[in-house]
Coordinates of N, CA and C in Angstrom, one line a residue:
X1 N 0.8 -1.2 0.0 CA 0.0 0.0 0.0 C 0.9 1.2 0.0
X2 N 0.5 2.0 -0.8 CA 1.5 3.3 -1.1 C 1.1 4.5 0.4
X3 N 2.0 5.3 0.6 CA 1.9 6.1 1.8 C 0.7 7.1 1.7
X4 N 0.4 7.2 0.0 CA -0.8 8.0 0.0 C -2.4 7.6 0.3
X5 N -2.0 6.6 0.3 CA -3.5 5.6 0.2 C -3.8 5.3 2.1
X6 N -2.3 4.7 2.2 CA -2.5 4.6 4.5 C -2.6 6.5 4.7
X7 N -2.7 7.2 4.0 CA -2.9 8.6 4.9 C -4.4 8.8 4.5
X8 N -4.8 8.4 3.7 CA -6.2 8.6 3.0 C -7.4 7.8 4.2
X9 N -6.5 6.7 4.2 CA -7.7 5.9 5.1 C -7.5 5.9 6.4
X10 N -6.4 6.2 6.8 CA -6.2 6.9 8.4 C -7.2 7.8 8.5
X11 N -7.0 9.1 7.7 CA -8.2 10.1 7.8 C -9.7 9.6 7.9
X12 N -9.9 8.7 6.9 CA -11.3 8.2 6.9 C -11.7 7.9 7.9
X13 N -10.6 6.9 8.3 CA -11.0 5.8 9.5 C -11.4 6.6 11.2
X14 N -10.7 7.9 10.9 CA -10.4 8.4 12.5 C -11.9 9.2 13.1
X15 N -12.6 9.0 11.8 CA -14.1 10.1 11.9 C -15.4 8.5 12.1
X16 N -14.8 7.4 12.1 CA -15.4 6.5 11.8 C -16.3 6.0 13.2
X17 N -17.5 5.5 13.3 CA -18.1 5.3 14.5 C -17.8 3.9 14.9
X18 N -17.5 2.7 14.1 CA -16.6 1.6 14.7 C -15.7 2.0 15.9
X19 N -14.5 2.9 15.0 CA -13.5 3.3 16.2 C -13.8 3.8 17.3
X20 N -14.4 5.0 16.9 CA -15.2 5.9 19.0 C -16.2 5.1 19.1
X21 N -16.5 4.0 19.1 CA -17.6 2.7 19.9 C -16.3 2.3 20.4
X22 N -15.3 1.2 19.6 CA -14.4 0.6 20.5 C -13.6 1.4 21.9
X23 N -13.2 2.6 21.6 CA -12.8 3.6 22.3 C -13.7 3.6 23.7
X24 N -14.5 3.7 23.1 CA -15.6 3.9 24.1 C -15.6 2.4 25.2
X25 N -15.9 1.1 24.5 CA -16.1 0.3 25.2 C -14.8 -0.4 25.4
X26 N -13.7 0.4 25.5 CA -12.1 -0.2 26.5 C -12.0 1.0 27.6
X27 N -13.4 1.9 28.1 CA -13.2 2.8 28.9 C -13.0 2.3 30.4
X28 N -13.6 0.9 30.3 CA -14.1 0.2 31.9 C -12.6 -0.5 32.1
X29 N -12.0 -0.9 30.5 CA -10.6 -1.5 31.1 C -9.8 -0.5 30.8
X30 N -10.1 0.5 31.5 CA -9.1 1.4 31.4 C -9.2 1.9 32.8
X31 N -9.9 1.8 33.3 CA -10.3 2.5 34.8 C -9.4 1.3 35.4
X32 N -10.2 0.0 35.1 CA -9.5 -1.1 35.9 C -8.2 -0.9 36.1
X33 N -7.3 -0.5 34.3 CA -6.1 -0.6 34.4 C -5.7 0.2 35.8
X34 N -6.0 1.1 35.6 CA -5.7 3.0 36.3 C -5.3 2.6 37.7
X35 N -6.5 1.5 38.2 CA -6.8 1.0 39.8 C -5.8 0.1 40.1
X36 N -5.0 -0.7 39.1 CA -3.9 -1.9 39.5 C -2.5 -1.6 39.0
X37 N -1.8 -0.9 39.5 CA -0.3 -0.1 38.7 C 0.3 -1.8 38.4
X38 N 0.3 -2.6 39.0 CA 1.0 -3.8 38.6 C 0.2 -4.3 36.8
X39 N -0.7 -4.2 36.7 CA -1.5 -4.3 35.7 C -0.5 -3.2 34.4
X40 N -1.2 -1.9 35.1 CA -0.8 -1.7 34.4 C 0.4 -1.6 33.5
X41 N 1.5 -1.5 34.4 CA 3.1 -1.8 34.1 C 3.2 -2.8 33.0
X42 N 2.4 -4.0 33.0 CA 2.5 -5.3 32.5 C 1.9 -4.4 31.0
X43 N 1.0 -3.7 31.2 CA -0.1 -3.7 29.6 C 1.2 -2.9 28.8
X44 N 1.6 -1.4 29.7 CA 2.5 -1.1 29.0 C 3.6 -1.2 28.4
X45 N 4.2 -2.1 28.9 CA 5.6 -3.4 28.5 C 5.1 -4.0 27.5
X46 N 3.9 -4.7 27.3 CA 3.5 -5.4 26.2 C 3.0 -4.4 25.1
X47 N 2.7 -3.3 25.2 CA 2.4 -1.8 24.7 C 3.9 -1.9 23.5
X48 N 4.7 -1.4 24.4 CA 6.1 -1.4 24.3 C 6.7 -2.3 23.3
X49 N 6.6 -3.5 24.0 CA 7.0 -4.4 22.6 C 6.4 -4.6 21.5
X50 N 4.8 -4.8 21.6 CA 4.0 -4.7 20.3 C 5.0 -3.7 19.1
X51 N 4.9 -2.3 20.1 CA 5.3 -1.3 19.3 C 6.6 -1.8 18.6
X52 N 7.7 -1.8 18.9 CA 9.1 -2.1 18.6 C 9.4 -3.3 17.5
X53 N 8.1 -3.7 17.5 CA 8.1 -5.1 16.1 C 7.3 -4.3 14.8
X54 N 6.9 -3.1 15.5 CA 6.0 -2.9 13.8 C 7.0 -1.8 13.1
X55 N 7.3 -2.1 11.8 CA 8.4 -1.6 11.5 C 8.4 -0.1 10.9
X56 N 7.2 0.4 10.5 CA 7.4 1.6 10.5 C 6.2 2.9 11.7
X57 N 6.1 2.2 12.6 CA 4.9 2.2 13.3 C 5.3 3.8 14.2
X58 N 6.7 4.4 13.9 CA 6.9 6.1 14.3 C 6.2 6.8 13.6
X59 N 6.2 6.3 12.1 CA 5.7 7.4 11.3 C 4.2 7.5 11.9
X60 N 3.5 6.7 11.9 CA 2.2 6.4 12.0 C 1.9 6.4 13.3
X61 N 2.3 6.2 14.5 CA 2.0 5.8 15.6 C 3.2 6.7 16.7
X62 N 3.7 7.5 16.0 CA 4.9 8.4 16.7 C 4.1 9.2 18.1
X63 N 3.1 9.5 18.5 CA 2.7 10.2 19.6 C 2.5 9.1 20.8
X64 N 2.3 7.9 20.5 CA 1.8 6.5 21.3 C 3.0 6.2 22.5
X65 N 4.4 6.7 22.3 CA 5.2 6.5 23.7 C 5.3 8.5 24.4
X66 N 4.5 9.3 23.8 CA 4.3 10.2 24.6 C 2.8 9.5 25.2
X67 N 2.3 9.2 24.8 CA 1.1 8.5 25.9 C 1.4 7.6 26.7
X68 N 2.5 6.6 26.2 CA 2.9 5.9 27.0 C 3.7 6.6 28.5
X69 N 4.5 7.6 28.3 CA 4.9 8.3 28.9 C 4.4 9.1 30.0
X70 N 2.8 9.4 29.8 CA 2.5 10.3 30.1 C 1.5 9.1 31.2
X71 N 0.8 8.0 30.8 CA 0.4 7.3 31.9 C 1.1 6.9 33.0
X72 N 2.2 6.5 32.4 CA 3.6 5.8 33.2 C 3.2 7.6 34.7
X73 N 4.1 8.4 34.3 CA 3.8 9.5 34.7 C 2.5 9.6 35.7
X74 N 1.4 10.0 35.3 CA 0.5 9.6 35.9 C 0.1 8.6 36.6
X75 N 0.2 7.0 36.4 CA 0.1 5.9 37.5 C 1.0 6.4 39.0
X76 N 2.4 6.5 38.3 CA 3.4 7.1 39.3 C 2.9 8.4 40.3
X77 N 1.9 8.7 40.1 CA 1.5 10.4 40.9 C 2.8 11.4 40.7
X78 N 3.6 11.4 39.6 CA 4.3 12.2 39.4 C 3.8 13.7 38.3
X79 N 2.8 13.3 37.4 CA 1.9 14.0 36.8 C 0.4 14.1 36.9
X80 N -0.4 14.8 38.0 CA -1.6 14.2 37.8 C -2.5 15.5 37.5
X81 N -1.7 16.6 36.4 CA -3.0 17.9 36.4 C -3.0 17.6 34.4
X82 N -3.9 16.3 34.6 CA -4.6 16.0 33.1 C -6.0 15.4 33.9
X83 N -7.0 16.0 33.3 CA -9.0 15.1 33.7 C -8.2 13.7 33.5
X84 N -9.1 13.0 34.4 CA -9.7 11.8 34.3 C -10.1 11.1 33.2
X85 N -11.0 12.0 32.5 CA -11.9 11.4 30.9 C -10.5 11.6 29.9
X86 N -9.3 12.3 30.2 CA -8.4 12.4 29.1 C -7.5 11.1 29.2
X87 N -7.1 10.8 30.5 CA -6.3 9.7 30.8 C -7.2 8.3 30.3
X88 N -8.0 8.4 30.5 CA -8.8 7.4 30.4 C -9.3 6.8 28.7
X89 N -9.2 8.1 28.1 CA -9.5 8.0 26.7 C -8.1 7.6 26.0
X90 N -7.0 8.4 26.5 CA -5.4 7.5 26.1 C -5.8 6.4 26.2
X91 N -5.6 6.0 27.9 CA -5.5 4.3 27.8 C -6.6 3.8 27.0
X92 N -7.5 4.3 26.8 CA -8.8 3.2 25.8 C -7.6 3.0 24.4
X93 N -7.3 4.3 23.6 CA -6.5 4.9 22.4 C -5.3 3.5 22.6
X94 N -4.7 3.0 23.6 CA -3.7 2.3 23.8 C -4.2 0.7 24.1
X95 N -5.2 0.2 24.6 CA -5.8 -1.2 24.7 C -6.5 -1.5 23.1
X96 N -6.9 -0.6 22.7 CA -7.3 -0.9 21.3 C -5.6 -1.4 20.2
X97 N -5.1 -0.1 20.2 CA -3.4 -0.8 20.0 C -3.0 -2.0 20.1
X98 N -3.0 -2.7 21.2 CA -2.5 -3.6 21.6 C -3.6 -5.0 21.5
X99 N -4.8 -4.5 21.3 CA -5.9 -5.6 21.4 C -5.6 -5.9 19.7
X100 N -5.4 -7.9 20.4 CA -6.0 -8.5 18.6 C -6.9 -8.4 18.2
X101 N -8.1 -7.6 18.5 CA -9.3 -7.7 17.3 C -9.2 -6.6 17.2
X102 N -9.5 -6.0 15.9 CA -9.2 -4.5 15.3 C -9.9 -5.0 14.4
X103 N -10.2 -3.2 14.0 CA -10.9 -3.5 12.5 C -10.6 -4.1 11.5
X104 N -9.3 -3.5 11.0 CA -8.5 -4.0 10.2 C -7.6 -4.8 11.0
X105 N -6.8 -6.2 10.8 CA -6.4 -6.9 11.5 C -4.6 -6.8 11.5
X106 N -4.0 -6.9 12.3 CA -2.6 -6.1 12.1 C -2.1 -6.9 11.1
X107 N -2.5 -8.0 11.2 CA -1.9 -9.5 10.3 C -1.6 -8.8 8.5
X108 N -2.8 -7.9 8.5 CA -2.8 -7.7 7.1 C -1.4 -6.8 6.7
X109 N -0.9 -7.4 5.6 CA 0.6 -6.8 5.2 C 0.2 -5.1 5.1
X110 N 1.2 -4.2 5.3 CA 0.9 -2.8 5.0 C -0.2 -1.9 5.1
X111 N -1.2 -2.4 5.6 CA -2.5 -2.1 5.9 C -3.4 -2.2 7.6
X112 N -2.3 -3.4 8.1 CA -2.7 -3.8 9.1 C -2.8 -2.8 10.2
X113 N -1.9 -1.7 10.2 CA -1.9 -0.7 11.3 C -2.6 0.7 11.1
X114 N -3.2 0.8 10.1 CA -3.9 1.3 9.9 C -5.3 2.3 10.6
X115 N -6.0 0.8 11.1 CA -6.8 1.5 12.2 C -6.1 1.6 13.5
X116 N -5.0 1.2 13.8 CA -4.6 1.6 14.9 C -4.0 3.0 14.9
X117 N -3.4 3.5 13.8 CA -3.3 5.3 13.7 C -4.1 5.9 13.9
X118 N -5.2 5.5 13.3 CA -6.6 6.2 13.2 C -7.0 6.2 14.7
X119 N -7.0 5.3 15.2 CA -7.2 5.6 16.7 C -6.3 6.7 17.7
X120 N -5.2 5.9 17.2 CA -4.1 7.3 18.0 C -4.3 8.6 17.7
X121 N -4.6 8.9 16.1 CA -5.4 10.5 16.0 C -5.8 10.7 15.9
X122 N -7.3 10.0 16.6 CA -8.2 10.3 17.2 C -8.3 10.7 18.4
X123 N -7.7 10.0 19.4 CA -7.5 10.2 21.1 C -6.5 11.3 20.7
X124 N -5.3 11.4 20.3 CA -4.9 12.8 20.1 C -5.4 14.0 19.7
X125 N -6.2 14.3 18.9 CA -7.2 14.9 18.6 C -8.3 15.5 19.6
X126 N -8.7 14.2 20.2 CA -9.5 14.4 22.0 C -8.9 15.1 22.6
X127 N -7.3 15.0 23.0 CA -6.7 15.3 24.2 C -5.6 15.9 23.7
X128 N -5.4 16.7 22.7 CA -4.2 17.4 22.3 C -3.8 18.7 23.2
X129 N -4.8 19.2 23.6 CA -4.4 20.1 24.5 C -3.6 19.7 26.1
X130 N -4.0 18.4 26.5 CA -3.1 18.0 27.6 C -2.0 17.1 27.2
X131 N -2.6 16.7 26.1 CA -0.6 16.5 25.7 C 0.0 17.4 25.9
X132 N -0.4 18.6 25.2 CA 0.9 19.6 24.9 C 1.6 19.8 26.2
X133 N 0.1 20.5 27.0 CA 1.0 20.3 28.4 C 1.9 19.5 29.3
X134 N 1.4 18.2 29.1 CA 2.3 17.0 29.3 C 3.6 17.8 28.8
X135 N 3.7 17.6 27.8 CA 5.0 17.9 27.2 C 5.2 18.9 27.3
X136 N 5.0 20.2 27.9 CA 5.9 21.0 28.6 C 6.5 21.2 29.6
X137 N 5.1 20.2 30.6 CA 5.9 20.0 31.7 C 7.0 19.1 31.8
X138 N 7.2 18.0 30.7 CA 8.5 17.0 30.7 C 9.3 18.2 30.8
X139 N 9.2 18.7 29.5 CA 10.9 19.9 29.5 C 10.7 20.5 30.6
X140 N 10.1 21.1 31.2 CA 10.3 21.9 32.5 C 11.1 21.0 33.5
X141 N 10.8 19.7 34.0 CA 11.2 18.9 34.5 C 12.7 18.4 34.5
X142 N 13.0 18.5 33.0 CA 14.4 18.2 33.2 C 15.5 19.1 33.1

């Protein structure tokens, strides 16, 4: 699949009501995660590795270890001035990631991550305003 065709259907896909339903219904295992830091540590490691096997998955999926980042952060009580509904909508943005059933199935050559972008800029899109701050307060921080 050529780069112009995965940017065409990212766009499509991120307005799509499949994806904000799934979003929607990984909200309850997102709270759960929130409530078990041992949980969660585990989801994000497997987060982590998912990521690091998909070979072009920066270009497409480049904001997913500032989320990663930013929960880590947050579980820790080292960042906690982001809503609730925003953290919560990441981690939905990130159990979809990492969940085998997707719309499109990752299995599929060059196409497979697809909806999983679409999801990321989507929840980015939701919560772009507390990223940013996320990320200012990193640089402030160090």
């Amino acid at each position: 699949m050529k780069e112009k065709e995965i940017k065409k259907k990212i766009e499509e896909l991120k307005d799509d009501e499949k994806i904000s339903k799934q979003i929607d219904k990984n909200k309850s295992k997102a709270e759960d995660l929130l409530n078990d830091k041992k949980k969660m540590e585990h989801f994000l490691e497997r987060l982590e590795r998912k990521l690091s096997k998909i070979p072009f998955a920066g270009k497409y999926l480049s904001d997913v270890p500032v989320f990663i980042s930013l929960v880590k952060s947050y579980v820790d009580k080292e960042y906690t001035e982001i809503p609730i509904g925003s953290i919560i909508a990441i981690i939905s943005g990130l159990i979809y990631l990492l969940s085998p059933i997707d719309i499109i199935p990752d299995v599929v050559p060059g196409f497979g991550i697809v909806d999983d972008a679409a999801v990321i800029a989507l929840v980015y899109r939701l919560v772009h305003d507390d990223i940013e701050e996320y990320k200012l307060w990193k640089i402030k921080i160090k």
